[in-house]
CSV table of C-alpha atoms and ligand atoms in Angstrom, one decimal:
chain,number,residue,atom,x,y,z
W,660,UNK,CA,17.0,-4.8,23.6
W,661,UNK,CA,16.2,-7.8,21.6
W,662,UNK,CA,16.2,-8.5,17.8
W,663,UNK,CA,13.9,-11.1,16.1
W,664,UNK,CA,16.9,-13.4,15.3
W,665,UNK,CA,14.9,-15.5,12.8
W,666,UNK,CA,13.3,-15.2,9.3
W,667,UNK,CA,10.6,-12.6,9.3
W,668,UNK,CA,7.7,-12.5,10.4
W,669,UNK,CA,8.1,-14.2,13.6
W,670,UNK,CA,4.8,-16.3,13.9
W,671,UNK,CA,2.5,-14.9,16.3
W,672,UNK,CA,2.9,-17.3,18.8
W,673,UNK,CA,6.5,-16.8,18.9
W,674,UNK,CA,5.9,-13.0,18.9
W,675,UNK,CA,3.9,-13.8,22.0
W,676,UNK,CA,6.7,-15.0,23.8
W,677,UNK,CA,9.1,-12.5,23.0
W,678,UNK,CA,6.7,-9.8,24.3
W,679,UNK,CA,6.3,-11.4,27.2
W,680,UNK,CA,8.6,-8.8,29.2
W,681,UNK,CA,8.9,-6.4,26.4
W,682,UNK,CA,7.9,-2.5,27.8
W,683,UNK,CA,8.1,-1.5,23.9
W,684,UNK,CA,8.0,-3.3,20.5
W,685,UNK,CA,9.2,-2.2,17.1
W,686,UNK,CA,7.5,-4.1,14.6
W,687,UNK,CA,7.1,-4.4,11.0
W,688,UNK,CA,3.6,-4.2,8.8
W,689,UNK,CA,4.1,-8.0,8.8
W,690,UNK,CA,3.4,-8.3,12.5
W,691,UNK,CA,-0.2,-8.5,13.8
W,692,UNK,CA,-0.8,-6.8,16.8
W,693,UNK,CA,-3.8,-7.8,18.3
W,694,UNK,CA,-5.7,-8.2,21.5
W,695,UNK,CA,-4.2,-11.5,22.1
W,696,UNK,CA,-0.7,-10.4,21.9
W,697,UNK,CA,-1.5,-7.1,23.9
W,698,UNK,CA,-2.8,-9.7,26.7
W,699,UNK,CA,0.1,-11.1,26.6
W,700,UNK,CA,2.6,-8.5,26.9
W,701,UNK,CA,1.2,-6.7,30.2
W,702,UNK,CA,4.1,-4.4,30.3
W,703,UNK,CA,3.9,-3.1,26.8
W,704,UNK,CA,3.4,0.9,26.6
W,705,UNK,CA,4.8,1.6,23.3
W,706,UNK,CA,4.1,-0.3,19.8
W,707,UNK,CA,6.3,1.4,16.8
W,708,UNK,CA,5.4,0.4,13.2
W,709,UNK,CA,8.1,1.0,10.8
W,710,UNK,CA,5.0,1.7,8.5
W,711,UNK,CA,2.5,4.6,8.0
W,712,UNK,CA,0.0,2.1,7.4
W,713,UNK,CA,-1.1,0.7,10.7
W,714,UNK,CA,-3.7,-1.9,9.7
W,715,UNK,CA,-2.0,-4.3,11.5
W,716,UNK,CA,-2.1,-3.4,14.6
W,717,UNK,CA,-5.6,-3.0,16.9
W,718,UNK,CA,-5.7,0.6,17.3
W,719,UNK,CA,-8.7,0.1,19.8
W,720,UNK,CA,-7.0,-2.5,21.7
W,721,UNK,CA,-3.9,-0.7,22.1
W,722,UNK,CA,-6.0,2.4,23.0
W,723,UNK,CA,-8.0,0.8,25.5
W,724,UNK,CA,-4.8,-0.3,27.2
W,725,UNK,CA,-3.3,3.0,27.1
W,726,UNK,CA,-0.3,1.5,24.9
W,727,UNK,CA,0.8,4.6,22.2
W,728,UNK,CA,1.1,3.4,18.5
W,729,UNK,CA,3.6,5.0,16.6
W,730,UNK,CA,3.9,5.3,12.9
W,731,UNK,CA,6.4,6.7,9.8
W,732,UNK,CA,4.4,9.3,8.1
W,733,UNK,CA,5.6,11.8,5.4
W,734,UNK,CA,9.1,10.2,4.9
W,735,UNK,CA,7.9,7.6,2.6
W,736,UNK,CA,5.8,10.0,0.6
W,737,UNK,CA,7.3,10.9,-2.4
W,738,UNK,CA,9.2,7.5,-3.1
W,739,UNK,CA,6.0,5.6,-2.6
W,740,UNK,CA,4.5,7.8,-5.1
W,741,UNK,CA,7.6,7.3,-7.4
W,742,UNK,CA,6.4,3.7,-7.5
W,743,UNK,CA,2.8,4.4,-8.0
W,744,UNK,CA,3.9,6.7,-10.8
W,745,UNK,CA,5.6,4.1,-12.1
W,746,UNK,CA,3.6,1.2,-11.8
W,747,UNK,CA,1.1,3.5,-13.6
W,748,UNK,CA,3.6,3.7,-16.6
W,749,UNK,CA,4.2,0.5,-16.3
W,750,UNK,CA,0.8,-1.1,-16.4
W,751,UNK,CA,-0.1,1.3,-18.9
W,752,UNK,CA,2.7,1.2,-21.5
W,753,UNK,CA,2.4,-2.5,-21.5
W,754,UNK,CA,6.0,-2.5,-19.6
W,755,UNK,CA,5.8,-5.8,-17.7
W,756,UNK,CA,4.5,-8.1,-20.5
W,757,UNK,CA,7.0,-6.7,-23.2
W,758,UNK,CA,9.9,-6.6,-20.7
W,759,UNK,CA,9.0,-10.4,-20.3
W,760,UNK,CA,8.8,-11.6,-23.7
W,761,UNK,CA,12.2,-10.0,-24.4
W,762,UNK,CA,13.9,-11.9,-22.2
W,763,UNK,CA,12.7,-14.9,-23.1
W,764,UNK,CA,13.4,-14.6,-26.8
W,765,UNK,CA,10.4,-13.4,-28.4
W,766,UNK,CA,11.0,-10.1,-29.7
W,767,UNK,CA,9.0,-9.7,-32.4
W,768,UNK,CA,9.9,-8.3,-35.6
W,769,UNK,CA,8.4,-4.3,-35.3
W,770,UNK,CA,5.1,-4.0,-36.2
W,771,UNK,CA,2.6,-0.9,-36.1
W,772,UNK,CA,0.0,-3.2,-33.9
W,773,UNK,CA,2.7,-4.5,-30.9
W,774,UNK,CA,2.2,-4.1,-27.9
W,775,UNK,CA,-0.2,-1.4,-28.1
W,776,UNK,CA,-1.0,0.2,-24.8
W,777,UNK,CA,-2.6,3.4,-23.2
W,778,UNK,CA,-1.9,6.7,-23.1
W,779,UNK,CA,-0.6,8.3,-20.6
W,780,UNK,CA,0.1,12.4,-21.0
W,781,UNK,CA,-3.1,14.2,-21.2
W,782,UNK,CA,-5.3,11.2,-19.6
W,783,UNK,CA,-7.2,11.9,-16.6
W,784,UNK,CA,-6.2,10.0,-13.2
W,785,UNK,CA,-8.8,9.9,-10.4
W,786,UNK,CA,-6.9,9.8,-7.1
W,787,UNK,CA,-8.5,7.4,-3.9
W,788,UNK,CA,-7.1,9.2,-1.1
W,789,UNK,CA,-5.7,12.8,-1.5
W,790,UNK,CA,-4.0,12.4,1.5
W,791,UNK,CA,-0.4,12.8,1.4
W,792,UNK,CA,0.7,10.1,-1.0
W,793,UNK,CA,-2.1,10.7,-3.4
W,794,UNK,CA,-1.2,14.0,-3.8
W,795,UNK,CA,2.2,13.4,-4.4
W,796,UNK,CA,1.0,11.2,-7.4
W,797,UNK,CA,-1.2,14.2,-8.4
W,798,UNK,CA,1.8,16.7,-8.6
W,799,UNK,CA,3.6,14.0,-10.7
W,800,UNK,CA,0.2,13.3,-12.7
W,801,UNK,CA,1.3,17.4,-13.7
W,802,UNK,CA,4.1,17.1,-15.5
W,803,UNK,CA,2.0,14.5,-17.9
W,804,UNK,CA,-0.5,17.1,-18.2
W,805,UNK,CA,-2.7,14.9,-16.6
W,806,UNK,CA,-6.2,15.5,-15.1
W,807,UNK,CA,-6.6,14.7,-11.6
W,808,UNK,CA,-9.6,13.6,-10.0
W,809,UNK,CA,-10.2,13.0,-6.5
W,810,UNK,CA,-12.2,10.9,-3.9
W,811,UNK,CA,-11.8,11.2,-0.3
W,812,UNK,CA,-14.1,11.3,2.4
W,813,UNK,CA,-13.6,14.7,3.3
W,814,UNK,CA,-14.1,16.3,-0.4
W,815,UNK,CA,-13.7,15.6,-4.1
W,816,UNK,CA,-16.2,13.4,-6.0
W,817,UNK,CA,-18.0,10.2,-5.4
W,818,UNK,CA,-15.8,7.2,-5.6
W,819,UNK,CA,-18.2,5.8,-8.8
W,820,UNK,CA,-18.0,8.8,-10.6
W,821,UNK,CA,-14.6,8.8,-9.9
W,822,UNK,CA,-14.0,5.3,-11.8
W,823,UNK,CA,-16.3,6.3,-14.5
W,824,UNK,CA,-14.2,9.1,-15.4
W,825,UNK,CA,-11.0,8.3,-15.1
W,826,UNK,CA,-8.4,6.9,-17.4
W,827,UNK,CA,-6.3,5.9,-14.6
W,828,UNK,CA,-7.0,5.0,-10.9
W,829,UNK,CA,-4.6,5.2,-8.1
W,830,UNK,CA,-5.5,3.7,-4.9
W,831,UNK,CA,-4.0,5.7,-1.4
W,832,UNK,CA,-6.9,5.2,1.7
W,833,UNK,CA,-5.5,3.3,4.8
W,834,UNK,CA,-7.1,0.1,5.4
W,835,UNK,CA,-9.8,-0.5,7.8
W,836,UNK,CA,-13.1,-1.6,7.8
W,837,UNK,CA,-14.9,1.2,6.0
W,838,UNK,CA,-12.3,0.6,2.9
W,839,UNK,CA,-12.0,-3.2,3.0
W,840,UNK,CA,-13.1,-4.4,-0.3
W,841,UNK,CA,-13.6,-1.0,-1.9
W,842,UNK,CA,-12.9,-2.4,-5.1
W,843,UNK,CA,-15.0,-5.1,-6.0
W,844,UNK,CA,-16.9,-6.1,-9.3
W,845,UNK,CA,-19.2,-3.4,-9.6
W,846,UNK,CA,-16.7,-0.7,-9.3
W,847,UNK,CA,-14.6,-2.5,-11.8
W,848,UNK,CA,-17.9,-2.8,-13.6
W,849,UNK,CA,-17.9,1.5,-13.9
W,850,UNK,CA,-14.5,1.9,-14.9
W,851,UNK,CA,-13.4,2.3,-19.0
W,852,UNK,CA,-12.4,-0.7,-20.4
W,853,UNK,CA,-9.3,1.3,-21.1
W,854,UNK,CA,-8.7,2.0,-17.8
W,855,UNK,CA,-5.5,1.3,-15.7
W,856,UNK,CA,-5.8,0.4,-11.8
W,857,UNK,CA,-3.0,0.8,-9.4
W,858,UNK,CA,-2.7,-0.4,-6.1
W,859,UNK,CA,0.1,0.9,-3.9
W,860,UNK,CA,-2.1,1.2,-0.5
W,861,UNK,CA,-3.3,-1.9,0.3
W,862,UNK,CA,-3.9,-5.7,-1.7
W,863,UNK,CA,-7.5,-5.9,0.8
W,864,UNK,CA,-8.7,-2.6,-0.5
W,865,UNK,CA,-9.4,-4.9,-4.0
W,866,UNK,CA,-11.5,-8.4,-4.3
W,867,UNK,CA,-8.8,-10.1,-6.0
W,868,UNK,CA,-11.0,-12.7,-7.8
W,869,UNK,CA,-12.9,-9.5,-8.9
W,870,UNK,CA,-9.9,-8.0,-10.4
W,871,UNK,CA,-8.8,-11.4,-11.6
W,872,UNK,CA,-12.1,-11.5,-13.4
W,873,UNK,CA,-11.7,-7.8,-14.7
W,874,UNK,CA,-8.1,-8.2,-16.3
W,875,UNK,CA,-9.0,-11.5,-18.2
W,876,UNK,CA,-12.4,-10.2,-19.1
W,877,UNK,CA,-11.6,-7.0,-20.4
W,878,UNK,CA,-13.7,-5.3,-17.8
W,879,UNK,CA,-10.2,-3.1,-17.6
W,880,UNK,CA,-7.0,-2.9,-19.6
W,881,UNK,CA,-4.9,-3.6,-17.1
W,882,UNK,CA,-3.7,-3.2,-13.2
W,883,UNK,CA,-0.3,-2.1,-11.7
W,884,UNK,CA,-0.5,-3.8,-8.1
W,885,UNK,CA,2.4,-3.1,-4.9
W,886,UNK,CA,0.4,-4.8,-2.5
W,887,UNK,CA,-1.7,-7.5,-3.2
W,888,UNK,CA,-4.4,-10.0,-1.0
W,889,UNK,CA,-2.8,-12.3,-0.1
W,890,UNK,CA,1.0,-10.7,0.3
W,891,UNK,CA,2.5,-12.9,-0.8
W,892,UNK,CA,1.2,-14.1,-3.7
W,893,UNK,CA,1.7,-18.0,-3.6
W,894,UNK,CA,2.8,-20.0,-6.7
W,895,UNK,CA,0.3,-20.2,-9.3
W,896,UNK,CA,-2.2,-17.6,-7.5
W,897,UNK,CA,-3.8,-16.3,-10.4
W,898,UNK,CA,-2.9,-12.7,-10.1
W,899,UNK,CA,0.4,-14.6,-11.8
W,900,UNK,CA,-1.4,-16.0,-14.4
W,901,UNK,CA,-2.8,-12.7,-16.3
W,902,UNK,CA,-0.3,-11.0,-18.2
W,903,UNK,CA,-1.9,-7.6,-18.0
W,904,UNK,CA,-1.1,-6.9,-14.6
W,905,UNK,CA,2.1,-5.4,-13.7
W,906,UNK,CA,3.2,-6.6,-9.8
W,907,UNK,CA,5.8,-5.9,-7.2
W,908,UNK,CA,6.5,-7.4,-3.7
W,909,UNK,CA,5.3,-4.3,-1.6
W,910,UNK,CA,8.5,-2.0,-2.3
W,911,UNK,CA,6.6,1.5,-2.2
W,912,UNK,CA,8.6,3.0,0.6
W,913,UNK,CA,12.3,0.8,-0.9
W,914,UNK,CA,14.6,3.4,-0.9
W,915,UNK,CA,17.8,2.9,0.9
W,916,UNK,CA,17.2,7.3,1.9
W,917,UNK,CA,13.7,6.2,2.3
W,918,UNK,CA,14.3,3.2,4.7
W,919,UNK,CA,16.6,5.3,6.9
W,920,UNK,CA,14.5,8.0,7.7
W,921,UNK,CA,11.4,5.9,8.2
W,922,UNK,CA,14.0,3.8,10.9
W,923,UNK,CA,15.2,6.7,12.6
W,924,UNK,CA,11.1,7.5,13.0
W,925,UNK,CA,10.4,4.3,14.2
W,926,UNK,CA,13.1,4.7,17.0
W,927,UNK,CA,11.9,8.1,17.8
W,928,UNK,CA,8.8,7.1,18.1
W,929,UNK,CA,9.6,4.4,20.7
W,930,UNK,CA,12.1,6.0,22.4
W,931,UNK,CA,9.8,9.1,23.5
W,932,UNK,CA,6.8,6.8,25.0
W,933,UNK,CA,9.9,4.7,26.4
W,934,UNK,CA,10.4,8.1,28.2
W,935,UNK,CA,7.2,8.5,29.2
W,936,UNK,CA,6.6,11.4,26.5
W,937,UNK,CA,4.3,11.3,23.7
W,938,UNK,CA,5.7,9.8,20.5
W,939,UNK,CA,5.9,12.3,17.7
W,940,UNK,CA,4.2,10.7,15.5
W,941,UNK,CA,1.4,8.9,17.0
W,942,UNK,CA,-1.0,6.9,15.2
W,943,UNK,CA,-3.8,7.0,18.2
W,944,UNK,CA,-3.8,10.0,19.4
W,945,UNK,CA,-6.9,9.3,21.7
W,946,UNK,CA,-4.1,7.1,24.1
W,947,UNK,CA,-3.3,10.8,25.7
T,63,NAP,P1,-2.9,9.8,4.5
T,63,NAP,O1,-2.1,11.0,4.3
T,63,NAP,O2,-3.6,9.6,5.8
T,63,NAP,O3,-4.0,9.7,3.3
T,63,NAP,C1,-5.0,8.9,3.4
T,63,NAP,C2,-6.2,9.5,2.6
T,63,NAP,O4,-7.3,8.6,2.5
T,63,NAP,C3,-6.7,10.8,3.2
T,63,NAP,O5,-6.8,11.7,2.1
T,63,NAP,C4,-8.1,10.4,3.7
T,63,NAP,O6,-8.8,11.6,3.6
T,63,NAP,C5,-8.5,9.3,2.8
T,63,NAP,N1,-9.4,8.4,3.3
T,63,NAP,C6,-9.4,7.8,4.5
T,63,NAP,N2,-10.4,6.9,4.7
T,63,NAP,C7,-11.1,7.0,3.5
T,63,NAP,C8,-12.3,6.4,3.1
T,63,NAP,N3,-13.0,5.5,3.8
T,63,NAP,N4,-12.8,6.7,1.8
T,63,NAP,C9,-12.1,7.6,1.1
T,63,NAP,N5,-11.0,8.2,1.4
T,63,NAP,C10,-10.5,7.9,2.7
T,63,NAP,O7,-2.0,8.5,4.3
T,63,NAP,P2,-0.7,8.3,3.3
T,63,NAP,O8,0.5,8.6,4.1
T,63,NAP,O9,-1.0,9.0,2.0
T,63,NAP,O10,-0.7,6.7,3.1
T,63,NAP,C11,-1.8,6.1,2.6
T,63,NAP,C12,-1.7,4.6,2.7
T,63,NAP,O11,-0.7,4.1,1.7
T,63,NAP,C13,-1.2,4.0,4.0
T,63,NAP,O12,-2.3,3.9,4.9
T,63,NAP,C14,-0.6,2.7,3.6
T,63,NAP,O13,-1.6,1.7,3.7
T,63,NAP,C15,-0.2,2.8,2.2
T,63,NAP,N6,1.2,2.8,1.9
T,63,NAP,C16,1.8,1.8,1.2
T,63,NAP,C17,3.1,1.8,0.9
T,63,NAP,C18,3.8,0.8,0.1
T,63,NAP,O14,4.9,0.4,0.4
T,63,NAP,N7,3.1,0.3,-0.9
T,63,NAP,C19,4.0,2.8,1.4
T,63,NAP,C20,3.4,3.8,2.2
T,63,NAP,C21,2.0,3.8,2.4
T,63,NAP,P3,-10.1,11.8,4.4
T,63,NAP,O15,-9.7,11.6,5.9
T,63,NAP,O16,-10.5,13.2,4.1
T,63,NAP,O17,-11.1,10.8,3.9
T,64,GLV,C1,3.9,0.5,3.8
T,64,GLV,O1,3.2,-0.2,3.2
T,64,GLV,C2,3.6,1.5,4.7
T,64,GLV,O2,2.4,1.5,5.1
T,64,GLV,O3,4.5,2.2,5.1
């Protein structure tokens, strides 16, 4: 076995190298595995994402070469809606932009028009996704009394109708090409100018320069982001510059519970298509 001994992500030339001999690879969501590094691992049977998102990896590719992908659903589920739920609050309750001001020695003197936000219990929340994340943050959405909308391609209600009516949007499709750019003016054109977007699936799922646009516009009230495009944000990316979006570095799944479990996957996962057995949880399930 060998561990990346450097700072993450290794580039992917470097990656290259180190999969030269490799027969399996654990790898994080910050690794691309595409063709060209499949090409040049020839031994390579087993990929394991310590992920459930598996955008980064060529599913195809892999596929084709009969390599098995392997992923961490269902342990990450509830704390990654935890963070949605909170972002949601966040965003919402004006939490970022207060939280800031207080620190840096502007508390101002109480007044019945601070920081007013939106509310929260009894709003209705349209869900992208109900898979199992989104409807984790539906059963949370509960307790608030919350209506919950939902989109998916298998049922619920058209995405647009979906951002017309909703109070709240939560974002919780995989990434690929269908969903790339889901988000872009004219769907932040339909939502309320009340309305709170949250982002804990993916930053490409969103045109950023659309939502930038939104947020200092007024198109929306205001955005609670996990993952952004790019990840990460560089200095002065505007995403920084508008105080009425509430953003953290891509901790969904950062519990320390969380983070063991979705290990212990991982290594299951390689470990059975090390043995020549199917992993048990597979991402391409076509590579049997
Ligand atoms: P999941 O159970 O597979 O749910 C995905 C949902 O999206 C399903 O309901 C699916 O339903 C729907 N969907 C797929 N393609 C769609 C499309 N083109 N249009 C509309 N709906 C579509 O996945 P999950 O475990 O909830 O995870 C969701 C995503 O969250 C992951 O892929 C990952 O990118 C992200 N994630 C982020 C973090 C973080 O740290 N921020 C942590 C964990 C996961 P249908 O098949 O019926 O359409
Ligand atoms: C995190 O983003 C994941 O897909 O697990």
């Amino acid at each position: 076995m060998e561990v990346w001994p450097g700072r993450l992500p290794p580039a992917p030339a470097d990656l290259r190298v180190a999969c030269r001999e490799a027969d399996g690879l654990l790898c994080l969501l910050t690794d691309r595995v595409d063709a060209e590094l499949l090409d040049a691992a020839p031994r390579l049977r087993a990929v394991s994402v310590f992920a459930v998102g598996v955008d980064n990896v060529d599913l195809d590719a892999a596929t084709r070469r009969g390599i098995q992908v392997g992923h961490t659903p269902g342990v990450l589920t509830e704390t990654t809606a935890d963070l949605a739920f909170a972002l949601l609050l966040a965003a919402a309750r004006r939490l970022g932009e207060s939280e800031r001001d207080v620190r840096a020695g502007c508390w101002p003197v109480w007044s019945p028009g601070a920081y007013l936000g939106e509310e929260v219990h009894g709003a209705t929340l349209g869900i992208g996704g109900m898979g199992r994340i989104g409807s984790a943050v539906a059963r949370r959405a509960a307790g608030f009394e919350i209506e919950v909308l939902h989109s998916s391609r298998s049922g619920g209600i058209a995405l647009e109708e979906l951002l017309e009516r909703s109070d709240f949007a939560s974002l919780h499709v995989p990434l690929n090409p269908e969903t790339h750019g889901l988000i872009g003016e004219a769907e932040l054109e339909r939502m309320k100018p009340t309305a709170v977007l949250v982002n804990t699936a993916r930053g490409e799922l969103i045109d950023t320069d659309a939502l930038v646009d939104a947020l200092r516009g007024g198109a929306i009230a205001a955005a609670g982001l996990d993952v952004t495009d790019p990840e990460p944000l560089p200095a002065g990316h505007p995403l920084l510059t508008v105080d009425n979006a509430v953003i953290t570095p891509h901790i969904g799944s950062a519990s320390r519970r969380t983070r063991e479990l979705m290990a212990d996957m991982a290594v299951d996962n390689l470990l059975a298509a090390l043995r020549g057995e199917p992993m048990p949880h597979l991402a391409n399930p076509e590579v049997r």
